[in-house]
Each structure stands twice: as C-alpha cells, then as structure tokens.
mmCIF file of C-alpha atoms in Angstrom:
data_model
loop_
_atom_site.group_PDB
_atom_site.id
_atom_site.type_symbol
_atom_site.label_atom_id
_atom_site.label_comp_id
_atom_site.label_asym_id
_atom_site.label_seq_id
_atom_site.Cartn_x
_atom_site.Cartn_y
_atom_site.Cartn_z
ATOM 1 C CA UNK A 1 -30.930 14.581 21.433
ATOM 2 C CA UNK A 2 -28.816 11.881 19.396
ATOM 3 C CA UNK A 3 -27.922 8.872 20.623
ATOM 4 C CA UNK A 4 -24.509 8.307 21.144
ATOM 5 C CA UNK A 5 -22.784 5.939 18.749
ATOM 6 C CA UNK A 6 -21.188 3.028 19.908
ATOM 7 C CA UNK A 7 -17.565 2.987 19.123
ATOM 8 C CA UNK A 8 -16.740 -0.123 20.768
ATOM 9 C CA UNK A 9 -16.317 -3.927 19.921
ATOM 10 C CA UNK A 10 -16.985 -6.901 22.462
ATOM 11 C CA UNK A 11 -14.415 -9.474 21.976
ATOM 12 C CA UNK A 12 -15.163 -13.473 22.161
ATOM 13 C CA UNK A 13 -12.290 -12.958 25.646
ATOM 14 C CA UNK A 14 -14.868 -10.343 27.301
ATOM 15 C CA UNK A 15 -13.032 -7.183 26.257
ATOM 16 C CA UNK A 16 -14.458 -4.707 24.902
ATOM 17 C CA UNK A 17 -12.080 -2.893 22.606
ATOM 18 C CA UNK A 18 -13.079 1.316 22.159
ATOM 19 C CA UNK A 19 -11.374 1.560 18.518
ATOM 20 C CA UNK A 20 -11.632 5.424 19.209
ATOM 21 C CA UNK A 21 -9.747 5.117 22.023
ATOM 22 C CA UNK A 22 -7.674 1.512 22.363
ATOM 23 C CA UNK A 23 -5.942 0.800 25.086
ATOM 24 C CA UNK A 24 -3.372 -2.121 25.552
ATOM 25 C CA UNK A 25 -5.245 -3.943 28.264
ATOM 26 C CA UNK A 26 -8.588 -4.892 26.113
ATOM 27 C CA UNK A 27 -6.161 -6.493 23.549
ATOM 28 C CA UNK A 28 -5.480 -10.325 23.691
ATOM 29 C CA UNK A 29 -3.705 -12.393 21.714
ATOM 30 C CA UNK A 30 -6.078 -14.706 21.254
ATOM 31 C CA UNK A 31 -8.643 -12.414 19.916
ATOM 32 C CA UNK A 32 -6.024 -10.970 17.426
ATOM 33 C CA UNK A 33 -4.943 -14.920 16.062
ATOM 34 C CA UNK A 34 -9.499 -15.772 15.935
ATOM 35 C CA UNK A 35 -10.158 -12.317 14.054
ATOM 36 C CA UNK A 36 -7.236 -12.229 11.589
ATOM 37 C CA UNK A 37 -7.787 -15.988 10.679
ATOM 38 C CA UNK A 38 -11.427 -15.087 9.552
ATOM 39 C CA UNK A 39 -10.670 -11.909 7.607
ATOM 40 C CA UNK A 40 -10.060 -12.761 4.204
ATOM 41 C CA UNK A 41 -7.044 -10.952 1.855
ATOM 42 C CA UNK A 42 -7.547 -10.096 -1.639
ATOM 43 C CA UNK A 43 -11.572 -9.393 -0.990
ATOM 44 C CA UNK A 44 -11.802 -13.126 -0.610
ATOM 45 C CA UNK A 45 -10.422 -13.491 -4.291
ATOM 46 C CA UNK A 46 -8.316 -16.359 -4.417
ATOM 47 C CA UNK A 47 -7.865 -19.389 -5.453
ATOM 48 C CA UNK A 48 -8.656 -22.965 -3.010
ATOM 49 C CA UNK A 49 -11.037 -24.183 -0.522
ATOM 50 C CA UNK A 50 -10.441 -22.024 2.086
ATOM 51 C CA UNK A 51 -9.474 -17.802 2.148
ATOM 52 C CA UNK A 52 -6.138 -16.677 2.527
ATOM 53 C CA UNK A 53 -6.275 -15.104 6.073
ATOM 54 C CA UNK A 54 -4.511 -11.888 6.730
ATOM 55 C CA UNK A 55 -2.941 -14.467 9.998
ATOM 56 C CA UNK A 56 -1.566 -16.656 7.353
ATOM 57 C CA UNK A 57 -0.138 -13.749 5.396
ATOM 58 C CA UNK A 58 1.241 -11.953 8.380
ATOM 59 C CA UNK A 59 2.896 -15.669 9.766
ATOM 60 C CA UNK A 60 4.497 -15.592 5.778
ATOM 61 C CA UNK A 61 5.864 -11.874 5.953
ATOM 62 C CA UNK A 62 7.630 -12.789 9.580
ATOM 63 C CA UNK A 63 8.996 -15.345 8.355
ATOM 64 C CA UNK A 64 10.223 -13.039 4.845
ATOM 65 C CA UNK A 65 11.377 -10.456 7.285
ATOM 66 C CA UNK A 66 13.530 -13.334 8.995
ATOM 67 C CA UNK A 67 14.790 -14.390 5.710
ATOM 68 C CA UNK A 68 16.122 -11.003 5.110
ATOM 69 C CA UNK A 69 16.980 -9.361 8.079
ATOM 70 C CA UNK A 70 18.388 -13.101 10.215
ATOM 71 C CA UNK A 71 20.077 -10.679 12.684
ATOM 72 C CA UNK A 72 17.309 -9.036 13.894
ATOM 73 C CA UNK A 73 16.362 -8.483 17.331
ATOM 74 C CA UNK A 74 13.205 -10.850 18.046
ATOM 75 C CA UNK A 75 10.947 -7.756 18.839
ATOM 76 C CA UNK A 76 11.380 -6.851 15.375
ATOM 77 C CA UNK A 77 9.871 -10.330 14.359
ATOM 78 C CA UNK A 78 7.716 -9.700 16.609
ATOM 79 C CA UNK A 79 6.455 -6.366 15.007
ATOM 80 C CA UNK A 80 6.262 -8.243 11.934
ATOM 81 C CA UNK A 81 4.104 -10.815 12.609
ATOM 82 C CA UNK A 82 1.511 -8.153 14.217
ATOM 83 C CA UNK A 83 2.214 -5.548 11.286
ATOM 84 C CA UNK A 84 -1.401 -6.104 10.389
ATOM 85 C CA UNK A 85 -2.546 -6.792 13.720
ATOM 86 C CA UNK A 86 -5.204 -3.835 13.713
ATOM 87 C CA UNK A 87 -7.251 -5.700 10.881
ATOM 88 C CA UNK A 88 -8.823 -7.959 13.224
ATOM 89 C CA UNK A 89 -11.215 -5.238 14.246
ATOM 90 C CA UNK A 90 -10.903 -2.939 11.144
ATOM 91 C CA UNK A 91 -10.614 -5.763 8.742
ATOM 92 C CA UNK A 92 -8.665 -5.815 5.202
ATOM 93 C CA UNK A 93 -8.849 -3.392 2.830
ATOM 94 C CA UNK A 94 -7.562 -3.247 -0.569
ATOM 95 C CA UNK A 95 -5.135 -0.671 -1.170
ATOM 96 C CA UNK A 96 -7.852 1.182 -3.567
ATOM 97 C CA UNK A 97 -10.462 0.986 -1.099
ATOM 98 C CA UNK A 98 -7.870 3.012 1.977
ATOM 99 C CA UNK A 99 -7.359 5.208 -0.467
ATOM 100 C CA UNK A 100 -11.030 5.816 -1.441
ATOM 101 C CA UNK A 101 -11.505 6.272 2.421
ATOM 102 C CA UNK A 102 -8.970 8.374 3.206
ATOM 103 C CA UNK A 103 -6.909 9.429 6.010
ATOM 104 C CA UNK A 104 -9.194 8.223 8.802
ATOM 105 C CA UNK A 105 -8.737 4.635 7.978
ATOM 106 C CA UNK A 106 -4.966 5.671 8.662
ATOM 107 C CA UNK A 107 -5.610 7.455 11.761
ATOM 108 C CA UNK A 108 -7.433 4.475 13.236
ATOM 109 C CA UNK A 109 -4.709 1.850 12.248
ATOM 110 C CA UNK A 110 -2.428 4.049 13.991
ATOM 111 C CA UNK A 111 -4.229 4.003 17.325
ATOM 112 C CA UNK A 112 -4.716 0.587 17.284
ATOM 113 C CA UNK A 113 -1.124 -0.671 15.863
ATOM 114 C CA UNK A 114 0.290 1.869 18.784
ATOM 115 C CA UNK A 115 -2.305 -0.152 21.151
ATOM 116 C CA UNK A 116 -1.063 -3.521 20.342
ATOM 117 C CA UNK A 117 2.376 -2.753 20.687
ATOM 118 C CA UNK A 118 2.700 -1.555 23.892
ATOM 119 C CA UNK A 119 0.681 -4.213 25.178
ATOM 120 C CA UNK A 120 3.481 -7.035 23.977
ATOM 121 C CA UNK A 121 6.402 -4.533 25.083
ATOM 122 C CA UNK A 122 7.022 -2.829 21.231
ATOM 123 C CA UNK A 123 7.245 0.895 21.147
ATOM 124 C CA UNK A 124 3.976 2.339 20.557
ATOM 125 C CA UNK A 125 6.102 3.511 17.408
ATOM 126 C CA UNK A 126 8.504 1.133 15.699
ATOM 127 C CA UNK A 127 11.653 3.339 14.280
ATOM 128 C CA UNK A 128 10.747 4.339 10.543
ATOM 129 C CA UNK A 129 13.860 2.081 9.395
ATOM 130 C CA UNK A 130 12.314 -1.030 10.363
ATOM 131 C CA UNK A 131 9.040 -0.295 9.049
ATOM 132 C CA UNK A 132 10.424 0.131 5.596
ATOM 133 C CA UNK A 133 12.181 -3.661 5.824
ATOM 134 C CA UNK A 134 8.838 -4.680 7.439
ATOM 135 C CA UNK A 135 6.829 -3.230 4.397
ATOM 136 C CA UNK A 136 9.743 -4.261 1.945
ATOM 137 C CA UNK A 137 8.570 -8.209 3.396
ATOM 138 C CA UNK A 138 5.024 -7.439 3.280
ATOM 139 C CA UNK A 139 5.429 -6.677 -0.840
ATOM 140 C CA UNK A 140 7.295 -9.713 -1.464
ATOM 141 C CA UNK A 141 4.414 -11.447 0.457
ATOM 142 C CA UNK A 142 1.838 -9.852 -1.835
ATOM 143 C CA UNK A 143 3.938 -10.814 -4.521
ATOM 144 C CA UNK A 144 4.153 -13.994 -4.096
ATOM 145 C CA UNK A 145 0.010 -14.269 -2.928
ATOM 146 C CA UNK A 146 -0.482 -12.587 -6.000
ATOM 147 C CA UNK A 147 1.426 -15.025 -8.491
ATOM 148 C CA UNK A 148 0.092 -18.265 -6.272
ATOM 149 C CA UNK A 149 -3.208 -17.742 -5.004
ATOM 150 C CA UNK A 150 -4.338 -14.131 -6.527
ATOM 151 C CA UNK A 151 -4.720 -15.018 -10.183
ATOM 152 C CA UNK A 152 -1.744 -12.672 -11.025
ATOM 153 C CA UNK A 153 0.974 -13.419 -13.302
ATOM 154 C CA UNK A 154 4.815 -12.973 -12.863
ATOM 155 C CA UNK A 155 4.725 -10.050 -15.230
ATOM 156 C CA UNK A 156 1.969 -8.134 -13.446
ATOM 157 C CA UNK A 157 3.052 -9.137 -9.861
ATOM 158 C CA UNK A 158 6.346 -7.388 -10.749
ATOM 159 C CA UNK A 159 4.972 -4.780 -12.220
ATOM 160 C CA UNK A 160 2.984 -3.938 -9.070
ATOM 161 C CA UNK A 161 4.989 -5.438 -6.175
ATOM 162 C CA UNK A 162 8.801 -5.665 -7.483
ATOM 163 C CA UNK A 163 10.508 -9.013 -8.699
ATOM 164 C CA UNK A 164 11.803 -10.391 -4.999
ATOM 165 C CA UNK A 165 15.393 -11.517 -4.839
ATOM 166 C CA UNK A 166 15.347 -15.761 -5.563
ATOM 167 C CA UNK A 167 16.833 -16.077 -2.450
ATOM 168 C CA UNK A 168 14.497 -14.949 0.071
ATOM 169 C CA UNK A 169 11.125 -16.684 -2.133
ATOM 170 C CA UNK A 170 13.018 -19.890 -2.180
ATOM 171 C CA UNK A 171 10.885 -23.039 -1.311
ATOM 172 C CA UNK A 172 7.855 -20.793 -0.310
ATOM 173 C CA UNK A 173 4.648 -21.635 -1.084
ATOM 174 C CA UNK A 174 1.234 -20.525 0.077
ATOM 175 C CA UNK A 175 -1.134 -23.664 1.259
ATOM 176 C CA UNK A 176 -4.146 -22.733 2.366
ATOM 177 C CA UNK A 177 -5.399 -24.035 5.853
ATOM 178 C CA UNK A 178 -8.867 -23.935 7.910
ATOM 179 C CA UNK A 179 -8.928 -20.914 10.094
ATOM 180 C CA UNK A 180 -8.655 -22.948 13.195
ATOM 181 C CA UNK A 181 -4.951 -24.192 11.960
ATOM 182 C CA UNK A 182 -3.752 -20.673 10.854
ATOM 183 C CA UNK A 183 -5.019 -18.746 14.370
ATOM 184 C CA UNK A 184 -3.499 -21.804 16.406
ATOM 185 C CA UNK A 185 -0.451 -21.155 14.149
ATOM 186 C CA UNK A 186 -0.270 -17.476 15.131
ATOM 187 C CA UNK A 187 -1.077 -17.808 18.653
ATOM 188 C CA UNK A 188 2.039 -20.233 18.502
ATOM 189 C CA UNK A 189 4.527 -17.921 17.067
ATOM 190 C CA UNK A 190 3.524 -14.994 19.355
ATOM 191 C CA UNK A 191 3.711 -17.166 21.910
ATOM 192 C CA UNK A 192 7.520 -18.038 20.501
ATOM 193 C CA UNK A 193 8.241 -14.824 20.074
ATOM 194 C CA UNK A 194 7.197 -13.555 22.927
ATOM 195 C CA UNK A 195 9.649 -16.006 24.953
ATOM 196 C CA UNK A 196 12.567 -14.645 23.189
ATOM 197 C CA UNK A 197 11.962 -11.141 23.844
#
C-alpha cells in the first residue's frame, strides 16, 4: 500500500498549513511577510544586491492601487497588499511557467487566497470589479519592475504590460532592501491596515 503524501507545510509560527485543504487559522501574518520576502520575482532575474521580493512588489502594487483608486475602502488595500499572499507557500511563478502547469496551480491559489482572506475579515471572494483594478495595479507594478530592475526597456514593457498613466508612476522607484527590511515592512502595513478596517 502507498504511502500517503504529505500535503502539508510546517510554518517557522508552529502551523502547519494543509495547502489541499487551508484553513484561516494556520495562517499568520508573520509567516506570510518571512515567506514572501524570500521568494524572489522575475526567477531571481534582476538587477542589485539583493532579489526583488514578491513582499516588496505586493507593498508597491498597494500603494499603485491607492494611487488610483484614493477612495477606496481600506479592505480593498488590504486585498491588495495580500493579492499575492498565496506565494509564500506556492512561491512565484512566471506567467509561462502557470501556464505550462495548468489549471491546478490556479485551483490551489484559489484555496489559499480564499484562506487568507477570511482569516483578516476579506470575503473569501473579493467582487470581480476590484480584482480587475487590483490586477490593473499589479501590471503597472510589473511594468515598472520590468523597466527598473528586469532588464526591460520602455518599448517592450509597454508592449507587454501597457504604458501606465504619468500620474500614478510618478516619483516611484524600486530600491531593493534585505529581506528582513521588506517582511518588517509588510508586517507593518498589514498591521496599518488592519487598524483601519
């Protein structure tokens, strides 16, 4: 008879998240901020001393979707900031490599995303509306990764991003930090955001 496989992973806070099926109490914070500010964007392939984190890109897109939408209600920055949340157990894939794994990668994002946000009082499902200015954010994020960090220029970044409005890019620009900065920095703003709720 098989083994069983495990499907489980044991956080540094003692949980022990089942990715097959997550439930909101094994998810802290503080696990969320330590695995996104080791997990590398862009495969690791960019530019500086240290990676570009997927918690510095997801503090850069909040701040984007504040920038565009300054009326929100805070749980919507709040679902901003975490709009990659899942990746500290699944990690970051390239948009080529999701699609060369297929709809499982999807599946599990969704179980975990739906996890996360009922356990900082989002709907498991955030209205479709929202995700679209959430995504819109995350592209002008990429764009603007790409053109600093990513080796990408202006004409390709627009090509496969969209030019963002001058507005909302003003005065951004990506400095790269040591991980221990970038998952303080999260666990800040979550922390912020959180308050406001």
């Amino acid at each position: 008879m098989a083994k069983p496989v495990r499907a489980w992973q044991r956080m540094l806070s003692g949980r022990r998240l089942d990715l097959l099926d997550p439930t909101p109490v094994d998810i802290e914070v503080e696990d969320i901020a330590h695995g996104l500010a080791f997990v590398a964007r862009w495969n690791g392939q960019t530019m500086g001393d240290f990676p570009y984190s997927v918690a510095e890109h997801s503090l850069l897109v909040e701040e984007i979707f504040g920038r565009m939408h300054p009326d929100a209600p805070v749980k919507w920055r709040l679902a901003a900031l975490l709009h990659d949340a899942p990746e500290y157990v699944i990690g970051d894939m390239i948009s080529p490599v999701k699609a060369a794994v297929g709809p499982n990668y999807g599946a599990l994002d969704e179980r975990l995303t739906a996890a996360i946000h009922i356990r900082f009082g989002l709907p498991a499902q955030i209205p479709v509306s929202v995700k679209k200015q959430i995504k819109k954010a995350d592209k002008i994020s990429a764009w603007l990764e790409a053109t600093q960090i990513a080796g990408f220029s202006e004409a390709e970044s627009n090509r496969f991003f969209g030019r963002p409005r001058g507005d909302v890019i003003a005065g951004l620009h990506i400095h790269l930090r040591p991980p221990v900065q970038v998952r303080e920095e999260f666990t800040r703003r979550h922390a912020e955001l959180l308050t406001r709720l």
